[in-house]
Short mmCIF file of C-alpha atoms in Angstrom, two decimals:
data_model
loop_
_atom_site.label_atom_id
_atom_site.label_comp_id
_atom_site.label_asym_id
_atom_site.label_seq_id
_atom_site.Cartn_x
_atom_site.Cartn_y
_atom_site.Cartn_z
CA UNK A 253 17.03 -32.51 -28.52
CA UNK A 254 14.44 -34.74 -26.81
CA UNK A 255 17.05 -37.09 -25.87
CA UNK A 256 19.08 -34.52 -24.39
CA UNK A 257 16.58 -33.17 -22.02
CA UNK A 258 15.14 -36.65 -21.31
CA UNK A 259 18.02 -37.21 -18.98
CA UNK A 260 18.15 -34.57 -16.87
CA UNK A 261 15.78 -35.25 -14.05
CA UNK A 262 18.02 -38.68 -13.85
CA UNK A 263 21.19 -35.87 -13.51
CA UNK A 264 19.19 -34.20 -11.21
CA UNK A 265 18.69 -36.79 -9.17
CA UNK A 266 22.19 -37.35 -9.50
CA UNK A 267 23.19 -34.07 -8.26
CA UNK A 268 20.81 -34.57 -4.88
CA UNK A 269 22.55 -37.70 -4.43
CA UNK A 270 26.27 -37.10 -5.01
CA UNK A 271 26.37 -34.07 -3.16
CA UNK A 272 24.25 -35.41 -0.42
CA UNK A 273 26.86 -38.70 0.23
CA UNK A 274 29.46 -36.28 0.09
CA UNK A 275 27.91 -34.52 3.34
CA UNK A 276 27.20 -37.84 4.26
CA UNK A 277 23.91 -40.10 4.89
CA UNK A 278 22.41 -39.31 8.10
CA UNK A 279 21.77 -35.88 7.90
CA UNK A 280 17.91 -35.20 7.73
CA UNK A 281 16.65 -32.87 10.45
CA UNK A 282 14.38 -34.55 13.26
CA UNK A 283 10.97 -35.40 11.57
CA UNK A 284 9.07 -33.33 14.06
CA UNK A 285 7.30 -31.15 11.18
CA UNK A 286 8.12 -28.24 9.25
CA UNK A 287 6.33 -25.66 11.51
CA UNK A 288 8.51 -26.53 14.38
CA UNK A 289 12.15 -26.65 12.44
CA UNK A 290 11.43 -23.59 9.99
CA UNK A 291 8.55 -21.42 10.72
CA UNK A 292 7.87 -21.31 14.26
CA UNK A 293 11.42 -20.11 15.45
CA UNK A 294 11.06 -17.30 13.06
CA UNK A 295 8.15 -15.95 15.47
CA UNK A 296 5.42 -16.42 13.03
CA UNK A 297 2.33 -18.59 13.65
CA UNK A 298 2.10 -21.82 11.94
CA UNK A 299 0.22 -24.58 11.96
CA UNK A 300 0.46 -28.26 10.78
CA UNK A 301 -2.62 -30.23 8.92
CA UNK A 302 -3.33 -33.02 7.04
CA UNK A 303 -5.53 -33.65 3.90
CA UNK A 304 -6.53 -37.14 2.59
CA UNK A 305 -6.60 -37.51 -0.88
CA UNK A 306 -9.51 -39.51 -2.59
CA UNK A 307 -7.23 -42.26 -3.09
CA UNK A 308 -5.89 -42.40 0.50
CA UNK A 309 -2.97 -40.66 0.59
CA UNK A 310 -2.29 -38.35 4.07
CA UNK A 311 -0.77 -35.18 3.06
CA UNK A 312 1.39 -32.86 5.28
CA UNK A 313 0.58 -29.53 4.56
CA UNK A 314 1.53 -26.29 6.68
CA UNK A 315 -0.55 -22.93 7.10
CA UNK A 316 0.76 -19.63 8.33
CA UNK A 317 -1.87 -17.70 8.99
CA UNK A 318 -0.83 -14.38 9.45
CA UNK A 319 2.59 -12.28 9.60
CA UNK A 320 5.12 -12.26 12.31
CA UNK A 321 3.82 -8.97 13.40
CA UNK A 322 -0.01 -9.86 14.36
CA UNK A 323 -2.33 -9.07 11.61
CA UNK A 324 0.09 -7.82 9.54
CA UNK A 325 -1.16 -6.77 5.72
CA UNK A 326 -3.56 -4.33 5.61
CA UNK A 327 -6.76 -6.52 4.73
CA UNK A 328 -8.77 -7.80 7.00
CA UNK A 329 -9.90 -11.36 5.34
CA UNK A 330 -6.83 -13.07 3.78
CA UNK A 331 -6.61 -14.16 0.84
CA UNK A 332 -5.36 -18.05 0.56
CA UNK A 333 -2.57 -19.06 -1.43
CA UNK A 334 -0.89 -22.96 -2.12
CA UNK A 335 2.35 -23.01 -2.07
CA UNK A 336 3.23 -25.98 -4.03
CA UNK A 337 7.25 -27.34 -4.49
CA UNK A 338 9.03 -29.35 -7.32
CA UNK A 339 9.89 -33.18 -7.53
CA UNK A 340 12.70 -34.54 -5.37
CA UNK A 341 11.63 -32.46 -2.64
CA UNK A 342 9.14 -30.77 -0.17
CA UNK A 343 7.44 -27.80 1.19
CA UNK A 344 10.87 -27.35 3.29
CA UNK A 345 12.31 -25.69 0.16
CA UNK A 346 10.53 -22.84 0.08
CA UNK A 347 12.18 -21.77 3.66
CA UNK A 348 15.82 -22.43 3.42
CA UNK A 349 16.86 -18.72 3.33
CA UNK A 350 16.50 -16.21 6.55
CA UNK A 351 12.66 -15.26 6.87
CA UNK A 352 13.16 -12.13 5.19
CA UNK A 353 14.15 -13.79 1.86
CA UNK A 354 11.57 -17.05 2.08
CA UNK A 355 8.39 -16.73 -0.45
CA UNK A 356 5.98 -18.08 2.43
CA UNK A 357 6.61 -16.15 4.80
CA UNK A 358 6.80 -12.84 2.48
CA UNK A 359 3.49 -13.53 1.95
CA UNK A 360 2.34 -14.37 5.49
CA UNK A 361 3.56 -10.53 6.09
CA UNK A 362 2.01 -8.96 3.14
CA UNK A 363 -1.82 -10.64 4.58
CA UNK A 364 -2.01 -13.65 2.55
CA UNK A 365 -3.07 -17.03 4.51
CA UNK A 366 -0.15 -19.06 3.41
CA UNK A 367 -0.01 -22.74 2.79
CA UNK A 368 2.31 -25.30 2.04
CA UNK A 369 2.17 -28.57 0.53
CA UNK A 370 4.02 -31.85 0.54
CA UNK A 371 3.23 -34.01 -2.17
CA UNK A 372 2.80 -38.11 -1.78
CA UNK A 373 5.75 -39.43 -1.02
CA UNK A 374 8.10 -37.03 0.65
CA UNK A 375 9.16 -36.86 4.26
CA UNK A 376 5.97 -35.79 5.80
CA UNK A 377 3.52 -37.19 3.50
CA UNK A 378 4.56 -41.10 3.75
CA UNK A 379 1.34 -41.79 4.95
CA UNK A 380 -2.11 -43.88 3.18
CA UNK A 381 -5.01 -44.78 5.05
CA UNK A 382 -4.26 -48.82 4.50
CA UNK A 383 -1.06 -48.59 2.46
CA UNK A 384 2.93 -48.74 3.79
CA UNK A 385 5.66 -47.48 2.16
CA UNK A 386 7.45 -50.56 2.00
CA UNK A 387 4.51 -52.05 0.10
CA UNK A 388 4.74 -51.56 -4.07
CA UNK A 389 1.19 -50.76 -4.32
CA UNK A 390 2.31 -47.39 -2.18
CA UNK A 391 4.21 -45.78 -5.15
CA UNK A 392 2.01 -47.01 -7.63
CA UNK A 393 1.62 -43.26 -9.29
CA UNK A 394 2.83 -40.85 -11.40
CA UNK A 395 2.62 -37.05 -11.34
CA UNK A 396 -1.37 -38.09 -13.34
CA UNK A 397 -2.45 -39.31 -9.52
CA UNK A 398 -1.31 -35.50 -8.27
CA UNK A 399 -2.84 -33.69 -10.96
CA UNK A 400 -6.06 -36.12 -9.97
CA UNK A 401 -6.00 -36.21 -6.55
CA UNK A 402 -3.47 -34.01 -4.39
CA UNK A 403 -4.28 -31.17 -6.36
CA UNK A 404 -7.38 -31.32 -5.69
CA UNK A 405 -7.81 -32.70 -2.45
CA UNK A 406 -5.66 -29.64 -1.43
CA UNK A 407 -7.62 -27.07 -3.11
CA UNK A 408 -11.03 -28.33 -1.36
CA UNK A 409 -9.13 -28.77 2.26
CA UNK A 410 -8.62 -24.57 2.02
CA UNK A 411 -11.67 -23.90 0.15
CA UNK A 412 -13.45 -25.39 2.97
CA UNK A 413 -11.24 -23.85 5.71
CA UNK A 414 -11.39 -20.69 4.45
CA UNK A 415 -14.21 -20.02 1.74
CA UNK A 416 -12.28 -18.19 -0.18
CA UNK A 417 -10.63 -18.58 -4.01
CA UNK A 418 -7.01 -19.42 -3.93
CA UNK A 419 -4.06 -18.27 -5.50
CA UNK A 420 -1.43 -20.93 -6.29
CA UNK A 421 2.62 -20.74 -6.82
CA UNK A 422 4.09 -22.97 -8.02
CA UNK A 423 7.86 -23.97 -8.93
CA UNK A 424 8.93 -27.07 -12.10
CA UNK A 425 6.35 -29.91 -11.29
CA UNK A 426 4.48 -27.75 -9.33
CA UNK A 427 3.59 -25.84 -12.29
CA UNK A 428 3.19 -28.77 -15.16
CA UNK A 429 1.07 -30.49 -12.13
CA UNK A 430 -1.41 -27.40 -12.21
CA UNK A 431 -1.51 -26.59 -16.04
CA UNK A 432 -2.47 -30.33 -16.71
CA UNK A 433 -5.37 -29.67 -14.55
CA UNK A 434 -6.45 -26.40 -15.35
CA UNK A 435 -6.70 -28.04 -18.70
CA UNK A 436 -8.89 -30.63 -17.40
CA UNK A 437 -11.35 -27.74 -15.63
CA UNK A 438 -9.58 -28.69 -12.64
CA UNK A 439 -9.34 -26.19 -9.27
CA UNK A 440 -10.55 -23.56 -12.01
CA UNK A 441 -13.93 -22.53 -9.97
CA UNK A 442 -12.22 -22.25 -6.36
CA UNK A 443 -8.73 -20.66 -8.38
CA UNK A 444 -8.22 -16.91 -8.21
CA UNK A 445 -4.86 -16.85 -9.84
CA UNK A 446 -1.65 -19.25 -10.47
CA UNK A 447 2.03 -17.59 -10.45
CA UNK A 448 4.30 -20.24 -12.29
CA UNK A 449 7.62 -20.66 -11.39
CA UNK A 450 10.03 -22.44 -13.84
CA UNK A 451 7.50 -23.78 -15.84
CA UNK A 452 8.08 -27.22 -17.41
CA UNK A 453 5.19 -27.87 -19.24
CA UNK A 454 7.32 -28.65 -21.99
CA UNK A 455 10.61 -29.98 -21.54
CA UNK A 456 12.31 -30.77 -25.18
CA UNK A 457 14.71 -28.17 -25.31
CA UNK A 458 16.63 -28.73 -21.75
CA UNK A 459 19.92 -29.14 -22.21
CA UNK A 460 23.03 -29.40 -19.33
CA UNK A 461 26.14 -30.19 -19.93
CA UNK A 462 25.94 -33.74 -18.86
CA UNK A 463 24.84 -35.09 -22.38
CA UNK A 464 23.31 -37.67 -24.00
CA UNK A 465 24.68 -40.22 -21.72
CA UNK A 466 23.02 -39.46 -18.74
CA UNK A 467 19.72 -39.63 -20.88
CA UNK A 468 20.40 -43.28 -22.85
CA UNK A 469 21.70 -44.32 -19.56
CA UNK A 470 17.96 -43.41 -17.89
CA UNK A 471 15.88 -44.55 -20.14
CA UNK A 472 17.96 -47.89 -20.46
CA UNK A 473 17.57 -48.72 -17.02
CA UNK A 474 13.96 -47.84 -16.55
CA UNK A 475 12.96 -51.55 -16.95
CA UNK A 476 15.32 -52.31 -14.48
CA UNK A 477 14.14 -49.37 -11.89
CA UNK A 478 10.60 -49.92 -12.44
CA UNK A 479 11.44 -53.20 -10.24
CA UNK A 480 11.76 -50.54 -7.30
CA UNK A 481 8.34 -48.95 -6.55
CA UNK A 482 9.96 -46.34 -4.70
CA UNK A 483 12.37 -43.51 -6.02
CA UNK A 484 14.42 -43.22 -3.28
CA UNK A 485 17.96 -41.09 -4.48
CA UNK A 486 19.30 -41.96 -1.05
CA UNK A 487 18.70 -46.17 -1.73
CA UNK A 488 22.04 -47.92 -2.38
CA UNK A 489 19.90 -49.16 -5.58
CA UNK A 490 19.73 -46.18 -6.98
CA UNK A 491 22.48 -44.27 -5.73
CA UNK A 492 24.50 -47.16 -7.73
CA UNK A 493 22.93 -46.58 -10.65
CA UNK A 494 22.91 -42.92 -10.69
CA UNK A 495 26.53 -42.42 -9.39
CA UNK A 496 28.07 -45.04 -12.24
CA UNK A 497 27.08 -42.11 -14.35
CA UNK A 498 30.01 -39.80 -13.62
CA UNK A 499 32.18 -42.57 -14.77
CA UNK A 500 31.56 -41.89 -18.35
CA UNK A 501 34.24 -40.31 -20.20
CA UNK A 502 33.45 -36.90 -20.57
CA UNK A 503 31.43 -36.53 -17.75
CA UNK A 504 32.26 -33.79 -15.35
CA UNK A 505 30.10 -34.09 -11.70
CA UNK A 506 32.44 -31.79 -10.19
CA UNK A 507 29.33 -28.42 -9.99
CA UNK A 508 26.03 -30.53 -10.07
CA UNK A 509 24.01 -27.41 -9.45
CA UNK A 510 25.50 -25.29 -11.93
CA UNK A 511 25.66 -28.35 -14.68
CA UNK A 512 22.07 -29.36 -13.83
CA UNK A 513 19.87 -26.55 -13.23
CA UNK A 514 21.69 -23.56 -15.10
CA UNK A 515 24.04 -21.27 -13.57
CA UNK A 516 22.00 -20.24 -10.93
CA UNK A 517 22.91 -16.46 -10.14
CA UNK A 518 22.37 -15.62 -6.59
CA UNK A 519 22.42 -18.56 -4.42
CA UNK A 520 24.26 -18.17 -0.56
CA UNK A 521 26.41 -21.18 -0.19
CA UNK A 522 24.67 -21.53 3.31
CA UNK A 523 20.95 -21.96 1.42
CA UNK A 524 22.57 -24.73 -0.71
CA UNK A 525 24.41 -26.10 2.75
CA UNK A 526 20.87 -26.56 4.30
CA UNK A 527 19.38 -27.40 1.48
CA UNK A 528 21.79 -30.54 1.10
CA UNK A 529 20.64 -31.13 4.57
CA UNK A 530 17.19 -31.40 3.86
CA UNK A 531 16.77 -32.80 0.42
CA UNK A 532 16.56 -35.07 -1.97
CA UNK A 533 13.05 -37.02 -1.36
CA UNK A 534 11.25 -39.61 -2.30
CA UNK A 535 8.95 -40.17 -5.18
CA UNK A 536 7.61 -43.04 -7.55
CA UNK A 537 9.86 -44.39 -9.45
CA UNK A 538 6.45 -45.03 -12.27
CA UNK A 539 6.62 -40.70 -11.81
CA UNK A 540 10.49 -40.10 -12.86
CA UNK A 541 9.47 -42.54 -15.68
CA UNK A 542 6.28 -40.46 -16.78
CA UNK A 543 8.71 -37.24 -16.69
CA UNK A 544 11.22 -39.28 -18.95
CA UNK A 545 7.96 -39.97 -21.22
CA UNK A 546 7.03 -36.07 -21.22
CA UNK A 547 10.81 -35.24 -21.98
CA UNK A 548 11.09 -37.85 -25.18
CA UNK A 549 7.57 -37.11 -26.77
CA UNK A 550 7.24 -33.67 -26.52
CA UNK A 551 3.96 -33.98 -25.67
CA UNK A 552 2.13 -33.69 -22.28
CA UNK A 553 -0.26 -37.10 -22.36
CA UNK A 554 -1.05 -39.04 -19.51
CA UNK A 555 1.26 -42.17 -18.42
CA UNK A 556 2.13 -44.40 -20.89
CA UNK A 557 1.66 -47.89 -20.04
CA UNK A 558 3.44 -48.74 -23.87
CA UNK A 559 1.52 -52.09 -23.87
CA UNK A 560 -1.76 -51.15 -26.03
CA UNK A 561 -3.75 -53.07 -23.90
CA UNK A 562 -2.64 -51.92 -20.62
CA UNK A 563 -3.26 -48.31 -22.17
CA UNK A 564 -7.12 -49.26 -23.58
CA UNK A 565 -7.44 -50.86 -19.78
CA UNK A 566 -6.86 -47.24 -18.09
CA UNK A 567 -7.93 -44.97 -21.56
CA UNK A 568 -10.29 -47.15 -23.35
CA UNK A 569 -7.36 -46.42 -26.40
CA UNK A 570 -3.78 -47.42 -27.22
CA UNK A 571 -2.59 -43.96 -26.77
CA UNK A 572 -2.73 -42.07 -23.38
CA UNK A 573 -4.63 -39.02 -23.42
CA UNK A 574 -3.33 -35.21 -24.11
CA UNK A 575 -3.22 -32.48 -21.76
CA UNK A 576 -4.25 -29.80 -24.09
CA UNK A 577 -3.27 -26.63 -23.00
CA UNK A 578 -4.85 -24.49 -25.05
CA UNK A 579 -8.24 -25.49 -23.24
CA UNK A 580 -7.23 -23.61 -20.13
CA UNK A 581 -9.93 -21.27 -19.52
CA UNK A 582 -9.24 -17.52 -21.09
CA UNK A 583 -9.61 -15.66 -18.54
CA UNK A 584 -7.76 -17.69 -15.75
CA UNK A 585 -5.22 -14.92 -14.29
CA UNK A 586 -1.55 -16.56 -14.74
CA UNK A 587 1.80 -15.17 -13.72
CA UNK A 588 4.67 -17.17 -15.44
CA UNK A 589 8.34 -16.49 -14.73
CA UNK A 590 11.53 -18.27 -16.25
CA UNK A 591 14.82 -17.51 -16.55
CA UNK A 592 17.67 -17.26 -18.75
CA UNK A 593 19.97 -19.79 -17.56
CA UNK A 594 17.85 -22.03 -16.71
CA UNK A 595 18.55 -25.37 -17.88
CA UNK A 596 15.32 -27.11 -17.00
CA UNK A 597 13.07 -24.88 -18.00
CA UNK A 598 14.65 -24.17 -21.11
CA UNK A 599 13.30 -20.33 -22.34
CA UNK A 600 12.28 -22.14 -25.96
CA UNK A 601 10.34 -24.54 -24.26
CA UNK A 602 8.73 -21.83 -22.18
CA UNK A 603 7.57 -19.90 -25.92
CA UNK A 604 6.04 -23.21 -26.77
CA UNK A 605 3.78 -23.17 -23.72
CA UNK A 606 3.37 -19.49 -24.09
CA UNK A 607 2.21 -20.21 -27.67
CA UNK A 608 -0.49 -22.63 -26.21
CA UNK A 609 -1.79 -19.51 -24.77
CA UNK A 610 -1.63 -17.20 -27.21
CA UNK A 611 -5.95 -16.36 -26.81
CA UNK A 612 -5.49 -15.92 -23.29
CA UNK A 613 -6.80 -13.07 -22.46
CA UNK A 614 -4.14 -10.61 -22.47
CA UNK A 615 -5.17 -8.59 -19.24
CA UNK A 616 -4.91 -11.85 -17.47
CA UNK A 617 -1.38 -13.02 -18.43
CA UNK A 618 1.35 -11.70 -17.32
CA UNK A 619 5.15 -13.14 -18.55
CA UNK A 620 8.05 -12.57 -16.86
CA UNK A 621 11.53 -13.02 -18.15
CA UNK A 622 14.88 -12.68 -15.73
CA UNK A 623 18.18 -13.34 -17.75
CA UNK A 624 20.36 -14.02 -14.82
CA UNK A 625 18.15 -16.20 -13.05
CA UNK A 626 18.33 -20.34 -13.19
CA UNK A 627 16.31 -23.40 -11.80
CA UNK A 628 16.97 -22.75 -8.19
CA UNK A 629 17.09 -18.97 -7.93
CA UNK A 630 13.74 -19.06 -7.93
CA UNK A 631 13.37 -20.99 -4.27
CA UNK A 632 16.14 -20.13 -3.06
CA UNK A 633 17.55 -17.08 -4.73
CA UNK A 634 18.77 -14.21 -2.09
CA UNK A 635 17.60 -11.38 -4.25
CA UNK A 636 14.31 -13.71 -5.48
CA UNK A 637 12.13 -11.02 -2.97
CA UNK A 638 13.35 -8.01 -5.52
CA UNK A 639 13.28 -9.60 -8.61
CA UNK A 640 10.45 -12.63 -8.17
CA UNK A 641 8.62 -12.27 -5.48
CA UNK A 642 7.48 -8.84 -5.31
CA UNK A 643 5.99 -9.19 -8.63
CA UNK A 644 4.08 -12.29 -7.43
CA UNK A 645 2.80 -10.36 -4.45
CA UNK A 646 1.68 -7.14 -7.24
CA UNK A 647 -0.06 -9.69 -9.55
CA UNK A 648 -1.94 -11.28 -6.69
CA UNK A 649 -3.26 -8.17 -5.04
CA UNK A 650 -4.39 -7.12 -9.14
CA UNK A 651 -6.78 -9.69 -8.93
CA UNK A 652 -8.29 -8.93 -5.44
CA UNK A 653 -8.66 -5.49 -6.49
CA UNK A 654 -10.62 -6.84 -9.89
#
């Protein structure tokens, strides 16, 4: 089982990049900022910021302060909440449907003070205070250095803007990112309550029906990716790699999305038109590696450096720490919603984080299970207002009125 869910953030990636040759290369929008090319037009406020991380990464992240109709929500001080997207792309996923149907801006018109990050690495985030991209040393991080550091730097950029506790959503990484720090006693004290889309704590169970291949194919080649700091699905170097792939006998890349994420139910073929425009991005290639790690082991430990002495250099042991779950704080209000179909976030694989919290204070979980629903509905499903959203919205306002 491990080995067949170990490949399929390489067939993700494979997806992104197949489909996005096919449209053809030069197709990103103008980099002039996501409050410009998807919020702005929409007539809602929105402005663009940038947090620093302790390391030295500059992060683009986007607040919409208030609904298009000025004011809108019936409380007076808005609550904050983080938006905070997957790997292989940005905050520019969470607003590929019409305004109506987008999870930020829902919120920004039911009074929450919405904001969006971009984690290290993608389109808007490039940036380190004496690092370039084209340098190694630039991608020299796994998802560990966002758990320790954009996380967060995040958090105490809107704690201090608006001295408030935050709510969080967040969708695949951006939900194994925040457990693995909520285990650590991370963002806990300014944290009013985390809605978790897609979880993928755990990941041992994901299955599509690319195979094994795909997965011995991935791991094999990490020695030889690991000579390319950056994960870039668009680089000839990896576009190579990933496309020779679909030459396997047996392998079928005609529906990516379907074969990859689960048979997503409710997806507009215009969302998934713009959202070939936009995506893939960026990220380290040490961070796919990490995720291969978490897939094959079962386990959620820091990165393994495999060398014992390169491990008791960063851990002082031979073995990389755990994230243990089970120390996440009681009480902490969580929202967690998978689906049926969903190939990534496989629904066994969801029980075994579920069973990490089984003393969690049952007022103060809530679980969520939609049968239809796969790895994208979530961000970009048309009915994800009625089915997701909506709920997310209910469980947030529980906890201001509590």
């Amino acid at each position: 089982m491990a080995l067949q869910g170990s490949m399929s953030f390489a067939a993700f990636t494979l997806f992104l990049v197949l489909t996005t040759v096919s449209h053809g290369r030069n197709i990103n929008p103008p980099v002039y900022g996501i409050c410009s090319s998807s919020v702005i037009l929409h007539g809602y406020k929105c402005q663009e910021h940038e947090v620093t991380t302790n390391d030295g990464y500059i992060l683009s992240v986007q607040r919409i302060p208030e609904g298009r109709a000025n004011g809108s929500g019936s409380r007076t001080r808005k609550q904050p909440v983080i938006i905070q997207h997957g790997v292989l792309v940005d905050g520019m996923t969470w607003l590929l449907n019409p305004p109506e149907q987008d999870l930020p801006l829902i919120l920004a018109d039911n009074g929450f003070d919405v904001w969006i990050a971009n984690s290290r690495g993608t389109r808007f985030s490039r940036r380190h205070i004496s690092l370039d991209p084209s340098s190694p040393a630039f991608w020299n991080w796994s998802w560990d250095e966002l758990v320790s550091y954009d996380l967060p730097a995040i958090f105490n950029y809107v704690f201090t803007q608006t001295q408030q506790k935050i709510n969080y959503v967040g969708h695949s990484l951006g939900t194994l990112t925040a457990l693995a720090s909520f285990s650590e006693g991370k963002l806990v004290n300014q944290l009013k309550s985390a809605a978790l889309l897609s979880p993928i704590a755990y990941l041992s169970h994901m299955n599509t029906a690319l195979g094994v291949i795909a997965a011995k194919s991935f791991v094999g080649e990490v020695t030889t990716l690991f000579g390319l700091a950056e994960f870039n699905p668009k680089g000839l170097t990896v576009d190579a790699f990933l496309k020779s792939l679909c030459a396997y006998p047996g392998i079928d890349c005609y529906d990516l999305m379907t074969e990859i994420t689960g048979k997503n139910c409710c997806l507009n073929s215009s969302t998934v038109d713009i959202f070939l425009r936009n995506e893939p991005q960026s990220t380290s290639t040490k961070n796919m590696v990490h995720l291969a790690q978490t897939v094959r082991r079962g386990v959620l430990t820091k990165f393994n450096y495999v060398r014992p002495d390169y491990n008791i250099m960063h851990y002082g042991d031979v073995f990389p720490p755990i994230y243990n779950l089970s120390n996440i704080p009681h009480d902490l209000p969580l929202f967690i919603s998978y689906g049926g179909r969903d190939a990534l976030s496989d629904a066994r694989d969801v029980q075994n984080l579920l069973d990490n919290l089984k003393f969690h204070d049952v007022d103060k979980l809530s679980v969520q299970f939609i049968k239809e629903y796969a790895h994208a509905d979530y961000v970009m499903g048309f009915n994800a207002k009625d089915f997701v959203y909506n709920a997310v919205i209910s469980f947030f306002n529980h906890q201001v009125n509590t």
